[in-house]
Short mmCIF file of C-alpha atoms and ligand atoms in Angstrom, two decimals:
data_model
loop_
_atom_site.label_atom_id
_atom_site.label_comp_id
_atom_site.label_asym_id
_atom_site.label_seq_id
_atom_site.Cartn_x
_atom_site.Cartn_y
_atom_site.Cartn_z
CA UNK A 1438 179.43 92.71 77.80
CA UNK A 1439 176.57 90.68 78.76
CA UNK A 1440 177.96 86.94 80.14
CA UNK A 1441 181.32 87.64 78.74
CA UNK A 1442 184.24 89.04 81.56
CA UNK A 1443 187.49 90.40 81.46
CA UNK A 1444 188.93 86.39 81.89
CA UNK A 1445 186.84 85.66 78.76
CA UNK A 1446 184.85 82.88 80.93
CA UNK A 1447 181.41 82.75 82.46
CA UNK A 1448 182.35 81.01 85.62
CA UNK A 1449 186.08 80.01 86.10
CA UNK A 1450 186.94 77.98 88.69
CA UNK A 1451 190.39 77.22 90.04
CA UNK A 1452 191.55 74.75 93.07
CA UNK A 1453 188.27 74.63 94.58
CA UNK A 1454 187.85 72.25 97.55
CA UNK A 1455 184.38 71.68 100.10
CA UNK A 1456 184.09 70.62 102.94
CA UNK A 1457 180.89 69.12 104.96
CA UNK A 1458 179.94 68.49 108.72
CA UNK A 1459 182.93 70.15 111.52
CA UNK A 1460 185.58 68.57 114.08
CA UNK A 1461 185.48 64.81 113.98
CA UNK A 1462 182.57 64.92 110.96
CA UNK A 1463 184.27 67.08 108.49
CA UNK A 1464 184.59 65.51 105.65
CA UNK A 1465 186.23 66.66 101.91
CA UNK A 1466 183.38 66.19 99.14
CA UNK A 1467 184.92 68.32 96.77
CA UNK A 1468 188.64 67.76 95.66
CA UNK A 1469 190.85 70.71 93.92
CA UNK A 1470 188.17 71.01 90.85
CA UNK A 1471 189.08 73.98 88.22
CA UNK A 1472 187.14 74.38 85.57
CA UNK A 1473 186.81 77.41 82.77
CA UNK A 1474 183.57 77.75 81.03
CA UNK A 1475 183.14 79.56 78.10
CA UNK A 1476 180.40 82.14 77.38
CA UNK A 1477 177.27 81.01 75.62
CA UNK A 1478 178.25 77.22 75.85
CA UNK A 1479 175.92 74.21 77.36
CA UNK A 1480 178.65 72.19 79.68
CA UNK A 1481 177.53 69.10 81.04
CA UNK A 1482 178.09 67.55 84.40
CA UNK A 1483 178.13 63.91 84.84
CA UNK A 1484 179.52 61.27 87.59
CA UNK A 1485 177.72 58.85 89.64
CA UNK A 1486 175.56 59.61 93.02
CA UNK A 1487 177.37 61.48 95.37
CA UNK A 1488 180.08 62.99 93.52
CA UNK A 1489 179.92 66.30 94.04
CA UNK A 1490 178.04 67.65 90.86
CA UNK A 1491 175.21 69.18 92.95
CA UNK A 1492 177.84 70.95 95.30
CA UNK A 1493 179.90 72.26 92.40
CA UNK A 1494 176.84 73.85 90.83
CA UNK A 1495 175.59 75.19 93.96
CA UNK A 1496 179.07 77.15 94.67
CA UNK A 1497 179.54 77.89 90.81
CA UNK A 1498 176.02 79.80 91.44
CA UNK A 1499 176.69 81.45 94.74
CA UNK A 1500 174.38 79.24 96.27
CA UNK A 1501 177.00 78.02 98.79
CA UNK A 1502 179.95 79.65 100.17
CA UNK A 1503 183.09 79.13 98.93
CA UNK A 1504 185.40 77.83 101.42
CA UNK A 1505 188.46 77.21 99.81
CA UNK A 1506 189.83 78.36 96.18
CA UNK A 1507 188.39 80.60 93.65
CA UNK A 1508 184.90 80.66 92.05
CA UNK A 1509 184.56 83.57 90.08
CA UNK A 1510 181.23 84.66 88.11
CA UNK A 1511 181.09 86.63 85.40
CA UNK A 1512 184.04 88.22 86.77
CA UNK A 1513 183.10 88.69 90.35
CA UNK A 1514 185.07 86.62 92.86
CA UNK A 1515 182.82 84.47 94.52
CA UNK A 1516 185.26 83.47 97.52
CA UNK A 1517 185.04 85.84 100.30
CA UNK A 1518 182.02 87.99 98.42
CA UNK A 1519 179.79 90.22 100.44
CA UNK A 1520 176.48 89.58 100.78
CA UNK A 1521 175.10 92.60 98.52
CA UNK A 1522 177.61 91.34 95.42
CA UNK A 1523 175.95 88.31 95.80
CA UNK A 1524 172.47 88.89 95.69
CA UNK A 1525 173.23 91.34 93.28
CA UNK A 1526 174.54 88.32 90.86
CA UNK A 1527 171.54 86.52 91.60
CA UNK A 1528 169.68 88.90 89.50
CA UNK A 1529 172.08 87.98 86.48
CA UNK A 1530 171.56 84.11 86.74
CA UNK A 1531 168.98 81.53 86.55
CA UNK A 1532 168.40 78.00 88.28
CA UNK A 1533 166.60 75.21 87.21
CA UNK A 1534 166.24 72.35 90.26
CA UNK A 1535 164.88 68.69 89.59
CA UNK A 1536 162.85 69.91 92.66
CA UNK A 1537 160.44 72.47 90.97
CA UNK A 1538 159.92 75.14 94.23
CA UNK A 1539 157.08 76.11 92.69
CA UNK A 1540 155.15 78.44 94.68
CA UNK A 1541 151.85 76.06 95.44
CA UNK A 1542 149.50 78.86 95.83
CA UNK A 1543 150.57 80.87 93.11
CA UNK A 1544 149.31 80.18 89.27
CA UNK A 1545 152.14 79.49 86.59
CA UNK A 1546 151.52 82.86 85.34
CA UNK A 1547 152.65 83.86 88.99
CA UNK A 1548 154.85 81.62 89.72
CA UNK A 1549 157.00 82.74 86.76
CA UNK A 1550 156.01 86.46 87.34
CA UNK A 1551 157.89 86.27 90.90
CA UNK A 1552 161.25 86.02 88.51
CA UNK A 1553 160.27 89.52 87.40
CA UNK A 1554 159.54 90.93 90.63
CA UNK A 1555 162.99 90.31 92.28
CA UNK A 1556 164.48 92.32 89.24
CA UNK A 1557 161.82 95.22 89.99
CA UNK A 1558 161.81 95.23 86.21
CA UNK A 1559 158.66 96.65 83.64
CA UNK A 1560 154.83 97.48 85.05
CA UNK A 1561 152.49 93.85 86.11
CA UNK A 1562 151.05 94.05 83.08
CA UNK A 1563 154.26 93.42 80.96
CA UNK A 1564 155.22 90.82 83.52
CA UNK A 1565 152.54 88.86 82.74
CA UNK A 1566 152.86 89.58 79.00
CA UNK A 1567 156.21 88.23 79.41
CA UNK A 1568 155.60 85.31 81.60
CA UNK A 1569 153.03 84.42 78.91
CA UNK A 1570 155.07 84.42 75.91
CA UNK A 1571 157.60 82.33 78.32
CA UNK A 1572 154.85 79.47 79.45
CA UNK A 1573 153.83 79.85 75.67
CA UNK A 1574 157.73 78.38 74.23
CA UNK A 1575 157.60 75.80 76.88
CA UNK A 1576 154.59 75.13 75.75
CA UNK A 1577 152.09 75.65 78.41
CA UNK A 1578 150.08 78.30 76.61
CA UNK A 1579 146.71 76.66 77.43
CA UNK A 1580 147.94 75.94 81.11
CA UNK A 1581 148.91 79.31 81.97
CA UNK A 1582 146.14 80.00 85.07
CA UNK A 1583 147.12 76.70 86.81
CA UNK A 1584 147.92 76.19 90.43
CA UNK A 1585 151.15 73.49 90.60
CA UNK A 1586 148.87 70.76 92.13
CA UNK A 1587 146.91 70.79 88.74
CA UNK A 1588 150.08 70.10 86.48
CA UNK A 1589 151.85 67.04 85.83
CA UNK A 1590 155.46 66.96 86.94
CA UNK A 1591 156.63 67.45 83.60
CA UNK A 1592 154.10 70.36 83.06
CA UNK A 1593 155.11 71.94 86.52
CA UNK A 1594 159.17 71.85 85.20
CA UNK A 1595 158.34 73.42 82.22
CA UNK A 1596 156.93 76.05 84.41
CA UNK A 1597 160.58 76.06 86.44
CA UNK A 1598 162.57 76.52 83.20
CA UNK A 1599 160.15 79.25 81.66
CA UNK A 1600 160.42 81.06 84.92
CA UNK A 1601 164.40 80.73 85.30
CA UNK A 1602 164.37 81.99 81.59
CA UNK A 1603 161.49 85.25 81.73
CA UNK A 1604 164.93 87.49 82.89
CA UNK A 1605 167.18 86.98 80.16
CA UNK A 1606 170.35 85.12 82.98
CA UNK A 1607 173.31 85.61 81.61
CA UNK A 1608 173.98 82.04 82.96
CA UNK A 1609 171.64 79.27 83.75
CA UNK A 1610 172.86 76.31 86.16
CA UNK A 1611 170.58 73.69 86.04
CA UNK A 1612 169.79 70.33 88.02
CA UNK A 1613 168.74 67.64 86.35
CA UNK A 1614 165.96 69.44 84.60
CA UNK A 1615 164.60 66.75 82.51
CA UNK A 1616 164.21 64.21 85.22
CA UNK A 1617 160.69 64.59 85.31
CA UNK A 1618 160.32 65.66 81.72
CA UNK A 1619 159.40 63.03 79.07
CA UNK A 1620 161.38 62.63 76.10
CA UNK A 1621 159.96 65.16 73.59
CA UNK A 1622 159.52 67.71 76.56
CA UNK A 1623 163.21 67.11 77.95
CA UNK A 1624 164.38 67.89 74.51
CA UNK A 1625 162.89 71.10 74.80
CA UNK A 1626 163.95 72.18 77.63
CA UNK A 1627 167.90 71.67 76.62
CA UNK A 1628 167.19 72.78 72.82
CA UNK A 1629 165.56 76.27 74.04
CA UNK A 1630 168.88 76.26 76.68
CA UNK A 1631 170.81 75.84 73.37
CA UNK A 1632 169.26 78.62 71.26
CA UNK A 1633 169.53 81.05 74.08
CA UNK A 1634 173.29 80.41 73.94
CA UNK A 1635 173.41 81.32 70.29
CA UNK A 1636 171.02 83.86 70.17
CA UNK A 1637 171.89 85.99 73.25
CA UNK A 1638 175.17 84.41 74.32
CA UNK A 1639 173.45 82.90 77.80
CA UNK A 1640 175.61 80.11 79.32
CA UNK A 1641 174.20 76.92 80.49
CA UNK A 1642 176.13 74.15 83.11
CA UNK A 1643 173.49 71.48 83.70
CA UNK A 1644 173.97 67.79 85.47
CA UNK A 1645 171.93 65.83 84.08
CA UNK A 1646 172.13 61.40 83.76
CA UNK A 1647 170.54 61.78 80.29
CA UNK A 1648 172.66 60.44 77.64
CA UNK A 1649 169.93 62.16 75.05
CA UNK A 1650 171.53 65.20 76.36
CA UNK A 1651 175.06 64.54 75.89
CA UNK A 1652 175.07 64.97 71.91
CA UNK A 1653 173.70 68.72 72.51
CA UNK A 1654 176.25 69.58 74.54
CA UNK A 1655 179.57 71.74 73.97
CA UNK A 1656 181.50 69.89 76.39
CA UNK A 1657 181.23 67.13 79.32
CA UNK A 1658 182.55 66.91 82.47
CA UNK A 1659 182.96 63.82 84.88
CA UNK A 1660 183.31 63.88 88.50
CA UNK A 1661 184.01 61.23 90.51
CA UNK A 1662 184.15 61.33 94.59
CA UNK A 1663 184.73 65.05 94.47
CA UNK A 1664 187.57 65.31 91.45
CA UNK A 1665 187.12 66.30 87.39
CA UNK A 1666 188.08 62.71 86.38
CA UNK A 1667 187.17 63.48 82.41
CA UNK A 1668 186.74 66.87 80.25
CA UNK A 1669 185.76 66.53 76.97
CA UNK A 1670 185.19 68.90 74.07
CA UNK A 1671 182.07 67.43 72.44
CA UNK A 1672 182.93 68.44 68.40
N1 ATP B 635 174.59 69.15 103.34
C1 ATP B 635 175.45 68.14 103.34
N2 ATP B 635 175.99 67.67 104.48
C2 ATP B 635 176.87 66.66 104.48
N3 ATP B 635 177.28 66.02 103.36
C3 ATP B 635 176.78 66.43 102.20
C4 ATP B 635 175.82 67.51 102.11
N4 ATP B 635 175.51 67.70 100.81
C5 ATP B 635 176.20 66.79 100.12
N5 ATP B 635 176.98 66.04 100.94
C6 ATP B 635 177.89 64.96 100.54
O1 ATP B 635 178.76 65.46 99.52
C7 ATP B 635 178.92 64.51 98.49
C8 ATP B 635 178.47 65.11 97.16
O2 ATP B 635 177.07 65.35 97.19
P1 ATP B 635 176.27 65.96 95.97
O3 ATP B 635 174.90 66.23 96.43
O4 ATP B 635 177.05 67.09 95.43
O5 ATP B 635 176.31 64.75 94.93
P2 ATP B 635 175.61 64.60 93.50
O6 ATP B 635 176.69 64.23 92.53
O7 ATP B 635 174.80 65.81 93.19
O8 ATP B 635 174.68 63.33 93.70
P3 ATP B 635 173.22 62.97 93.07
O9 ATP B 635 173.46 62.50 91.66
O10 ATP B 635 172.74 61.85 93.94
O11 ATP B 635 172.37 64.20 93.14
C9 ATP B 635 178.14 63.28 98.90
O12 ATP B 635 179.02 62.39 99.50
C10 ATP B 635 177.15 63.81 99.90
O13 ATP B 635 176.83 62.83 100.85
MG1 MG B 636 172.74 66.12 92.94
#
């Protein structure tokens, strides 16, 4: 069942602390945080500089190793995970960064193409029919043989979310994705992230400061230095 486990969650998290810097350095930045997220929802993260919503992303989307507590995805235990589990759920999720990493010398066709490749999935020819019909719903049809350095920041995110989307991710964890996206543009982004969830059951946990956001999403989460300090069901 695509995005759905045995547990019922996509990502289900359960007395997860971090840790940065060793001996003397080591410090805690992430404080006994548990957290169940439902298939096909848009969660929210929220909390000031600094308190921990990048980490917690980055280890809910094996981006990070998990040092202490459980982080499973879709099903797979995260903590402890080889190396071949993860990359292989890799394949099954998509990120969206405030930083683009766009490839500089690679068109937006290409740039969203290289999602495709990883996956080994159809000929060229319907990866670039695909990445097309993806740069044409974030609307960049006419921008489509671009290099990065030619796009405006907003264009050049579009380009991120259109290539974290080309795959069909059975869950999408996203960075402030609409930092560099005007208003119209950011609303977009998070209404396509929304019509995914309904239409093919993809989940989406985004941080994001954007109080636009906050009506379209299921639920909202606040951390503060490291710890869930609010959950709220957003009906
Ligand atoms: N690589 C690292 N090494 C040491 N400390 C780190 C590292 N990454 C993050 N931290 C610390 O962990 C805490 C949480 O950082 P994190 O990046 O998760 O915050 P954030 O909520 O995403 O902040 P922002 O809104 O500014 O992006 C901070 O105190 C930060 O200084
Ligand atoms: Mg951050």
């Amino acid at each position: 069942m695509d995005g759905v486990t045995k547990t019922g969650f996509a990502v289900s998290v359960s007395g997860m602390n971090h840790y940065f810097g060793s001996g003397e350095a080591r410090k805690q930045a992430i404080w006994d945080v548990s957290l169940d997220i439902a298939p096909g929802s848009l969660t929210v993260l929220m909390g000031p500089s600094g308190s921990g919503k990048t980490t917690v992303l980055t280890l809910m989307g094996c981006l990070r190793d998990v040092q202490e507590g459980s982080v499973r995805l879709l099903g797979e235990e995260l903590n402890g995970a080889s190396g071949a589990q993860v990359v292989a759920l890799r394949k099954r999720i998509g990120f969206i960064f405030q930083a683009h990493n766009l490839h500089g010398s690679l068109t937006a066709t290409q740039n969203v193409m290289m999602a495709l490749q990883v996956h080994g999935s159809g000929d060229t020819a319907a990866q670039r029919r695909a990445a097309h019909h993806m740069l044409g719903l974030v609307g960049l049809a006419d921008r489509v043989n671009y290099l990065p350095q030619n796009l405006s920041g907003g264009q050049k995110q579009r380009v991120a979310v259109a290539r974290a989307l080309v795959s069909n991710p059975e869950v999408v964890f996203a960075d402030e994705p609409t930092a560099a996206l005007d208003k119209e543009s950011g609303m977009t982004v998070v209404d396509m992230l929304k019509d995914l969830g309904r239409l093919r059951g993809t989940t989406t946990v985004m941080v994001t400061h954007d109080n636009r956001i906050l009506d379209r999403a299921d639920r909202i989460v606040t951390l503060e230095d490291g710890r869930v300090v609010s959950d709220k069901n957003n009906t």
